Short mmCIF file of C-alpha atoms in Angstrom, two decimals:
data_model
loop_
_atom_site.label_atom_id
_atom_site.label_comp_id
_atom_site.label_asym_id
_atom_site.label_seq_id
_atom_site.Cartn_x
_atom_site.Cartn_y
_atom_site.Cartn_z
CA MET A 1 130.54 -107.45 97.07
CA VAL A 2 129.49 -110.86 95.86
CA ALA A 3 126.53 -112.68 97.26
CA ARG A 4 127.07 -116.16 98.64
CA GLY A 5 123.97 -117.86 97.27
CA THR A 6 123.58 -121.13 95.51
CA PHE A 7 121.67 -121.70 92.34
CA ALA A 8 119.65 -124.90 92.19
CA GLY A 9 119.53 -125.68 88.49
CA PRO A 10 118.52 -124.74 84.96
CA LEU A 11 115.64 -122.41 84.43
CA PRO A 12 112.46 -124.12 82.90
CA ASP A 13 110.28 -122.89 80.12
CA TRP A 14 107.10 -122.91 82.28
CA SER A 15 105.33 -125.49 80.19
CA HIS A 16 102.61 -125.74 82.85
CA GLY A 17 101.47 -122.19 81.80
CA LEU A 18 99.96 -119.39 83.74
CA SER A 19 98.41 -121.49 86.52
CA ALA A 20 101.82 -122.62 87.71
CA MET A 21 103.07 -119.04 87.50
CA THR A 22 100.08 -117.79 89.49
CA CYS A 23 100.69 -120.33 92.20
CA LEU A 24 104.41 -119.35 92.35
CA GLY A 25 103.48 -115.70 92.50
CA ASP A 26 101.13 -116.37 95.44
CA ALA A 27 103.81 -118.40 97.26
CA LEU A 28 106.34 -115.67 96.79
CA GLU A 29 103.98 -112.99 98.04
CA ARG A 30 103.40 -115.04 101.25
CA LEU A 31 107.12 -115.49 101.69
CA ALA A 32 107.72 -111.79 101.07
CA ALA A 33 105.20 -110.98 103.81
CA GLU A 34 106.82 -113.52 106.18
CA THR A 35 110.31 -112.17 105.64
CA GLY A 36 109.56 -108.52 105.29
CA PHE A 37 110.95 -108.53 101.71
CA SER A 38 111.48 -105.12 100.27
CA GLY A 39 112.18 -104.99 96.57
CA VAL A 40 111.03 -106.34 93.22
CA MET A 41 110.96 -109.86 91.78
CA ARG A 42 110.40 -110.70 88.03
CA VAL A 43 110.45 -113.75 85.76
CA ASP A 44 110.59 -113.44 82.02
CA ARG A 45 110.50 -115.97 79.19
CA GLY A 46 111.64 -114.61 75.87
CA GLY A 47 109.72 -111.34 75.31
CA ARG A 48 107.04 -112.06 77.85
CA THR A 49 106.91 -111.09 81.52
CA GLU A 50 105.42 -114.08 83.40
CA LEU A 51 105.67 -112.69 86.93
CA ALA A 52 106.40 -109.30 88.40
CA ARG A 53 105.93 -108.19 92.05
CA ALA A 54 106.96 -105.11 94.01
CA CYS A 55 106.96 -105.20 97.81
CA GLY A 56 107.96 -103.01 100.72
CA LEU A 57 109.17 -99.42 100.85
CA ALA A 58 111.68 -97.51 98.75
CA HIS A 59 111.81 -94.77 101.40
CA ARG A 60 110.62 -95.68 104.95
CA GLY A 61 110.67 -92.34 106.43
CA LEU A 62 108.29 -90.98 103.79
CA GLY A 63 106.36 -94.17 103.29
CA VAL A 64 107.15 -94.40 99.57
CA ALA A 65 106.36 -97.89 98.21
CA ASN A 66 108.62 -99.79 95.91
CA ARG A 67 107.29 -100.07 92.32
CA LEU A 68 108.21 -102.26 89.39
CA ASP A 69 110.15 -99.23 87.89
CA THR A 70 111.99 -98.38 91.14
CA GLN A 71 115.72 -97.95 90.65
CA PHE A 72 117.81 -100.19 92.96
CA ALA A 73 121.55 -100.35 93.63
CA VAL A 74 122.92 -103.84 92.61
CA ALA A 75 126.39 -103.82 94.23
CA SER A 76 128.61 -106.39 92.38
CA GLY A 77 125.95 -106.72 89.68
CA THR A 78 127.94 -103.66 88.36
CA LYS A 79 130.81 -106.01 87.52
CA ALA A 80 128.97 -107.40 84.49
CA VAL A 81 128.61 -103.92 82.94
CA THR A 82 132.26 -103.17 83.78
CA ALA A 83 133.30 -106.35 82.07
CA LEU A 84 131.21 -105.53 79.01
CA THR A 85 132.62 -101.99 78.87
CA VAL A 86 136.16 -103.27 78.96
CA VAL A 87 135.56 -106.07 76.47
CA SER A 88 133.96 -103.61 74.08
CA LEU A 89 137.29 -101.73 74.14
CA VAL A 90 139.10 -105.00 73.54
CA GLU A 91 136.88 -105.70 70.57
CA GLU A 92 137.71 -102.25 69.15
CA GLY A 93 141.47 -102.89 69.61
CA ARG A 94 141.95 -100.15 72.19
CA LEU A 95 142.86 -102.78 74.74
CA ASP A 96 143.75 -106.48 74.53
CA LEU A 97 143.10 -109.30 77.04
CA ALA A 98 146.88 -109.50 77.22
CA THR A 99 147.35 -105.79 77.93
CA THR A 100 149.11 -105.38 81.31
CA GLY A 101 147.71 -103.10 83.91
CA ARG A 102 151.16 -101.67 84.37
CA SER A 103 151.36 -100.43 80.79
CA VAL A 104 148.47 -98.09 81.59
CA LEU A 105 148.89 -97.44 85.28
CA GLY A 106 152.48 -96.23 84.99
CA GLU A 107 153.80 -95.69 88.49
CA ASP A 108 150.39 -95.81 90.19
CA LEU A 109 149.56 -98.79 92.42
CA PRO A 110 153.16 -100.20 92.51
CA LEU A 111 152.15 -103.34 94.41
CA ILE A 112 150.21 -104.66 91.45
CA ASP A 113 152.38 -107.25 89.77
CA ASP A 114 153.74 -106.07 86.41
CA ASP A 115 152.40 -109.27 84.72
CA VAL A 116 148.75 -108.70 85.74
CA THR A 117 146.66 -108.50 82.50
CA ILE A 118 143.16 -107.40 81.60
CA GLU A 119 142.11 -111.03 81.35
CA HIS A 120 143.46 -111.81 84.89
CA LEU A 121 141.44 -108.89 86.21
CA LEU A 122 138.24 -109.76 84.43
CA ALA A 123 138.51 -113.43 85.59
CA HIS A 124 139.39 -112.69 89.24
CA ARG A 125 142.74 -114.42 88.74
CA SER A 126 144.99 -111.35 89.16
CA GLY A 127 146.17 -112.07 92.72
CA ILE A 128 146.17 -108.38 93.59
CA GLY A 129 145.37 -107.38 97.15
CA ASP A 130 141.73 -106.28 97.72
CA TYR A 131 140.52 -103.20 99.49
CA VAL A 132 137.41 -105.09 100.50
CA ASP A 133 138.79 -108.63 100.99
CA GLU A 134 135.89 -111.07 101.23
CA ASP A 135 138.23 -113.95 102.08
CA ALA A 136 139.01 -112.07 105.34
CA GLY A 137 135.49 -112.61 106.59
CA VAL A 138 134.36 -108.95 106.54
CA GLU A 139 130.73 -108.16 107.44
CA VAL A 140 128.91 -106.14 104.77
CA ALA A 141 127.27 -104.00 107.49
CA ASP A 142 130.72 -102.90 108.86
CA TYR A 143 132.18 -99.53 108.10
CA LEU A 144 134.81 -100.85 105.65
CA LEU A 145 136.15 -97.79 103.82
CA PRO A 146 139.41 -96.17 105.09
CA VAL A 147 138.44 -92.73 103.74
CA PRO A 148 135.34 -90.56 104.11
CA VAL A 149 132.74 -91.98 101.70
CA HIS A 150 132.09 -88.59 100.11
CA GLU A 151 135.58 -88.50 98.70
CA LEU A 152 134.87 -91.51 96.43
CA ALA A 153 132.92 -89.83 93.70
CA THR A 154 135.27 -90.52 90.76
CA THR A 155 137.31 -93.54 89.72
CA GLU A 156 140.57 -91.74 90.04
CA ALA A 157 139.65 -90.96 93.62
CA TYR A 158 139.72 -94.71 94.39
CA LEU A 159 143.59 -94.74 94.01
CA ARG A 160 143.71 -93.79 97.71
CA VAL A 161 141.87 -96.92 98.74
CA LEU A 162 143.39 -99.30 96.27
CA ASP A 163 146.97 -98.64 97.16
CA GLY A 164 149.00 -100.49 99.75
CA TYR A 165 147.72 -103.98 99.48
CA PRO A 166 150.38 -106.62 98.69
CA ALA A 167 149.69 -109.36 96.17
CA LYS A 168 148.07 -112.59 97.42
CA PHE A 169 149.55 -114.82 94.67
CA ARG A 170 151.09 -114.80 91.24
CA PRO A 171 148.83 -113.71 88.41
CA GLY A 172 146.88 -116.57 86.84
CA GLU A 173 147.56 -118.98 89.72
CA ARG A 174 143.96 -119.38 90.91
CA PHE A 175 140.59 -117.69 91.44
CA ALA A 176 140.09 -115.19 94.15
CA TYR A 177 137.19 -112.80 93.97
CA CYS A 178 138.58 -109.26 93.97
CA ASN A 179 136.72 -105.94 94.16
CA SER A 180 139.89 -103.97 93.65
CA GLY A 181 140.50 -105.70 90.32
CA TYR A 182 137.25 -104.25 88.93
CA VAL A 183 138.02 -100.75 90.05
CA VAL A 184 141.38 -101.08 88.34
CA LEU A 185 139.57 -102.17 85.19
CA ALA A 186 137.47 -99.00 85.34
CA LEU A 187 140.58 -96.91 85.83
CA LEU A 188 142.23 -98.51 82.85
CA ALA A 189 139.21 -98.02 80.66
CA GLU A 190 139.12 -94.38 81.65
CA ARG A 191 142.75 -93.76 80.91
CA VAL A 192 142.90 -95.33 77.54
CA THR A 193 139.80 -93.47 76.31
CA GLY A 194 140.06 -90.17 78.19
CA THR A 195 136.32 -90.60 79.06
CA PRO A 196 135.05 -90.87 82.67
CA PHE A 197 134.08 -94.49 83.42
CA HIS A 198 130.51 -93.65 84.33
CA ASP A 199 130.06 -92.19 80.87
CA LEU A 200 131.76 -95.14 79.20
CA VAL A 201 129.22 -97.51 80.81
CA GLY A 202 126.36 -95.29 79.59
CA GLU A 203 127.69 -95.17 76.09
CA ARG A 204 128.88 -98.74 75.62
CA VAL A 205 126.38 -100.77 77.60
CA CYS A 206 123.30 -98.82 78.66
CA ALA A 207 122.63 -97.06 75.37
CA PRO A 208 122.90 -100.10 73.04
CA ALA A 209 120.88 -102.22 75.55
CA GLY A 210 118.21 -99.58 75.95
CA MET A 211 118.76 -99.34 79.70
CA ALA A 212 117.36 -95.88 80.17
CA ASP A 213 116.98 -96.16 83.96
CA THR A 214 120.50 -97.46 84.69
CA ALA A 215 123.18 -95.09 86.02
CA PHE A 216 125.78 -94.45 88.74
CA LEU A 217 123.75 -92.40 91.11
CA ARG A 218 125.09 -90.48 94.07
CA SER A 219 123.74 -91.90 97.28
CA ASP A 220 123.38 -88.35 98.75
CA GLU A 221 121.15 -87.00 95.95
CA LEU A 222 119.02 -89.91 94.86
CA PRO A 223 116.16 -89.10 92.46
CA GLY A 224 112.51 -89.83 93.21
CA ARG A 225 112.35 -93.36 91.76
CA ALA A 226 115.51 -94.60 93.52
CA ALA A 227 115.29 -96.88 96.55
CA VAL A 228 117.23 -96.02 99.73
CA GLY A 229 119.29 -98.91 100.96
CA TYR A 230 118.52 -100.14 104.50
CA LEU A 231 120.82 -102.25 106.65
CA SER A 232 118.06 -104.58 107.94
CA ALA A 233 114.44 -105.55 107.35
CA ALA A 234 113.29 -103.17 110.01
CA GLY A 235 114.49 -99.76 111.16
CA LEU A 236 115.52 -96.49 109.48
CA ARG A 237 119.29 -96.97 109.42
CA THR A 238 120.52 -96.50 105.78
CA ASN A 239 123.73 -97.45 104.05
CA VAL A 240 124.84 -93.88 103.08
CA LEU A 241 127.84 -94.04 105.39
CA HIS A 242 128.89 -97.56 104.37
CA LEU A 243 129.50 -97.27 100.65
CA PRO A 244 131.23 -94.84 98.29
CA VAL A 245 128.98 -91.86 97.54
CA ARG A 246 129.22 -92.87 93.80
CA GLY A 247 130.35 -96.32 92.81
CA SER A 248 132.85 -97.39 90.19
CA GLY A 249 133.84 -100.64 88.44
CA ASP A 250 133.16 -102.98 91.32
CA GLY A 251 129.73 -101.77 92.36
CA GLY A 252 127.33 -98.96 92.79
CA ILE A 253 125.21 -98.77 89.65
CA TYR A 254 121.50 -98.36 90.02
CA THR A 255 118.98 -100.17 87.73
CA THR A 256 115.47 -101.50 87.41
CA VAL A 257 114.23 -105.13 86.87
CA ALA A 258 113.18 -104.11 83.34
CA ASP A 259 116.62 -102.82 82.56
CA VAL A 260 118.16 -106.01 83.92
CA HIS A 261 115.98 -107.93 81.50
CA ALA A 262 117.08 -105.54 78.72
CA LEU A 263 120.69 -106.27 79.52
CA TRP A 264 120.24 -110.02 79.10
CA ALA A 265 118.32 -109.53 75.85
CA ALA A 266 120.88 -107.10 74.42
CA LEU A 267 123.85 -109.31 75.59
CA PHE A 268 122.76 -112.47 73.88
CA ALA A 269 121.58 -110.62 70.76
CA GLY A 270 125.10 -109.32 70.28
CA ARG A 271 124.13 -105.69 70.65
CA ILE A 272 126.79 -104.72 73.25
CA VAL A 273 129.70 -106.88 72.10
CA SER A 274 129.65 -109.38 69.26
CA ASP A 275 128.46 -113.00 69.61
CA ARG A 276 132.15 -114.13 69.50
CA TRP A 277 132.90 -112.00 72.53
CA VAL A 278 129.79 -113.00 74.38
CA ALA A 279 130.90 -116.58 73.94
CA GLU A 280 134.35 -115.73 75.33
CA MET A 281 132.89 -113.96 78.35
CA VAL A 282 130.69 -116.89 79.33
CA ARG A 283 133.46 -119.42 78.74
CA PRO A 284 134.47 -120.81 82.20
CA ARG A 285 137.85 -119.67 83.46
CA SER A 286 137.54 -121.03 86.93
CA ASP A 287 135.60 -123.54 88.99
CA VAL A 288 134.36 -122.08 92.28
CA PRO A 289 133.21 -125.12 94.20
CA GLU A 290 132.56 -123.16 97.45
CA ASP A 291 129.77 -121.32 95.66
CA SER A 292 128.70 -124.29 93.51
CA MET A 293 129.45 -122.20 90.37
CA ARG A 294 132.04 -121.32 87.76
CA TYR A 295 133.27 -117.96 86.59
CA GLY A 296 133.88 -116.50 83.12
CA LEU A 297 134.75 -112.83 82.44
CA GLY A 298 132.43 -110.71 84.52
CA PHE A 299 129.75 -113.37 84.80
CA TRP A 300 128.99 -116.27 87.17
CA LEU A 301 128.14 -119.48 85.43
CA HIS A 302 126.12 -122.39 86.75
CA ALA A 303 128.20 -125.49 87.58
CA SER A 304 126.74 -127.84 85.00
CA SER A 305 124.33 -125.88 82.70
CA ASP A 306 124.39 -122.91 80.46
CA VAL A 307 122.73 -120.61 82.92
CA VAL A 308 124.56 -117.29 83.41
CA LEU A 309 124.21 -115.14 86.52
CA ILE A 310 125.00 -111.75 87.91
CA GLU A 311 124.61 -110.97 91.62
CA GLY A 312 125.72 -108.81 94.42
CA GLU A 313 125.41 -107.99 98.14
CA ASP A 314 126.43 -104.92 100.06
CA ALA A 315 125.20 -102.88 102.93
CA GLY A 316 121.50 -102.20 102.08
CA VAL A 317 121.75 -104.09 98.76
CA SER A 318 121.03 -107.63 97.64
CA PHE A 319 120.53 -108.77 94.01
CA ARG A 320 120.62 -111.79 91.75
CA SER A 321 119.62 -112.36 88.19
CA ALA A 322 119.82 -115.65 86.26
CA HIS A 323 119.40 -116.17 82.54
CA GLU A 324 119.07 -119.33 80.53
CA PRO A 325 120.01 -118.57 76.86
CA ALA A 326 118.49 -121.74 75.48
CA THR A 327 114.96 -120.82 76.62
CA GLY A 328 115.29 -117.13 76.98
CA THR A 329 114.18 -117.41 80.59
CA THR A 330 115.28 -114.90 83.17
CA SER A 331 114.59 -114.59 86.94
CA THR A 332 115.57 -111.47 88.84
CA VAL A 333 115.33 -110.53 92.55
CA ILE A 334 116.41 -107.19 93.77
CA SER A 335 116.18 -105.69 97.25
CA ASN A 336 117.01 -102.55 99.15
CA THR A 337 118.08 -104.40 102.22
CA THR A 338 121.32 -106.23 102.93
CA ASP A 339 120.04 -109.77 102.65
CA GLY A 340 116.42 -109.38 101.65
CA ALA A 341 116.80 -110.96 98.17
CA TRP A 342 118.02 -114.34 99.29
CA PRO A 343 114.85 -116.04 100.76
CA ILE A 344 112.95 -115.04 97.66
CA ALA A 345 115.79 -116.08 95.34
CA ARG A 346 116.14 -119.50 97.03
CA HIS A 347 112.36 -120.17 96.77
CA LEU A 348 112.35 -119.08 93.16
CA ASP A 349 115.32 -121.37 92.49
CA ASP A 350 113.48 -124.36 94.11
CA ALA A 351 110.33 -123.65 92.12
CA LEU A 352 112.27 -123.36 88.85
CA MET A 353 114.12 -126.61 89.57
CA ALA A 354 110.85 -128.48 90.40
CA ALA A 355 109.22 -127.25 87.21
CA ALA A 356 112.21 -128.34 85.17
CA GLU A 357 112.02 -131.86 86.67
CA ASP A 358 108.33 -132.01 85.77
CA ARG A 359 109.02 -131.37 82.05
#
């Protein structure tokens, strides 16, 4: 699911140097203590890490602390890697932005309009019904899935939860954030390649970006460096019954702050898809005034600058990362609680904006 945050402005180049970054780090640590933040925050400029802090616990029952290399789920942050996987297939000619979903789906998901294309799905302009409809005012801590979560371990298994939702509007008519659309994209990628979607992401995004700690982990067999997701800042209730046991195109990948930085670096170096396709993906397709942002293909875009964002929120997950290509500056906040990232992200946004105004 998408986070409903706001981004204050363009990221600065930290011309005030280390003293300003030290002050920011101290302020963020105080805020983390006040809010019970559990997660990791990091700021990079070019090839240099200017700030990195880990707070809270990855596993409360065992008292395991979060570390800078802890793997966290990023919810809808997954959509960026889904989009890159699909666009890599477009660049190879195995798909086209104009390819219709129906041409690959056959008789599956009959309520999806025959005119819905890859581009519509990537840009959230398909109009298809959503199995987690955020416009309906759902609460992320609710039990939203209509099937037992353990059954959702493969992309094909999602057919059961995607089916039966009528279209909301004609394809291309307007923007409406759609989780189902990104699971459909994963399904299309699987079918045209014959390769499981989880493997496609590893081959086409993680490997060229050097994201060694990024993968679709099962929530019921997390490895030692992966953080358990908690519903609130206190208590032991986890998200294991709220989300698919293994995610797909709309969410569920696990990563580290270092791998997020690696993703941005690889993206804008043209190592995942070519510069031409990077430019196409960050070209605005829609204005989203309710979020003070715009949207391209798989990426959120600042309303008036070149800052590109990926973000997500789900039960036990909150995440945002922003990158300014002009300065190579990245800020990332990732948390293993439902809304833990947002106070830190807002403070970081305010500090970045103030520093920009001082330049």
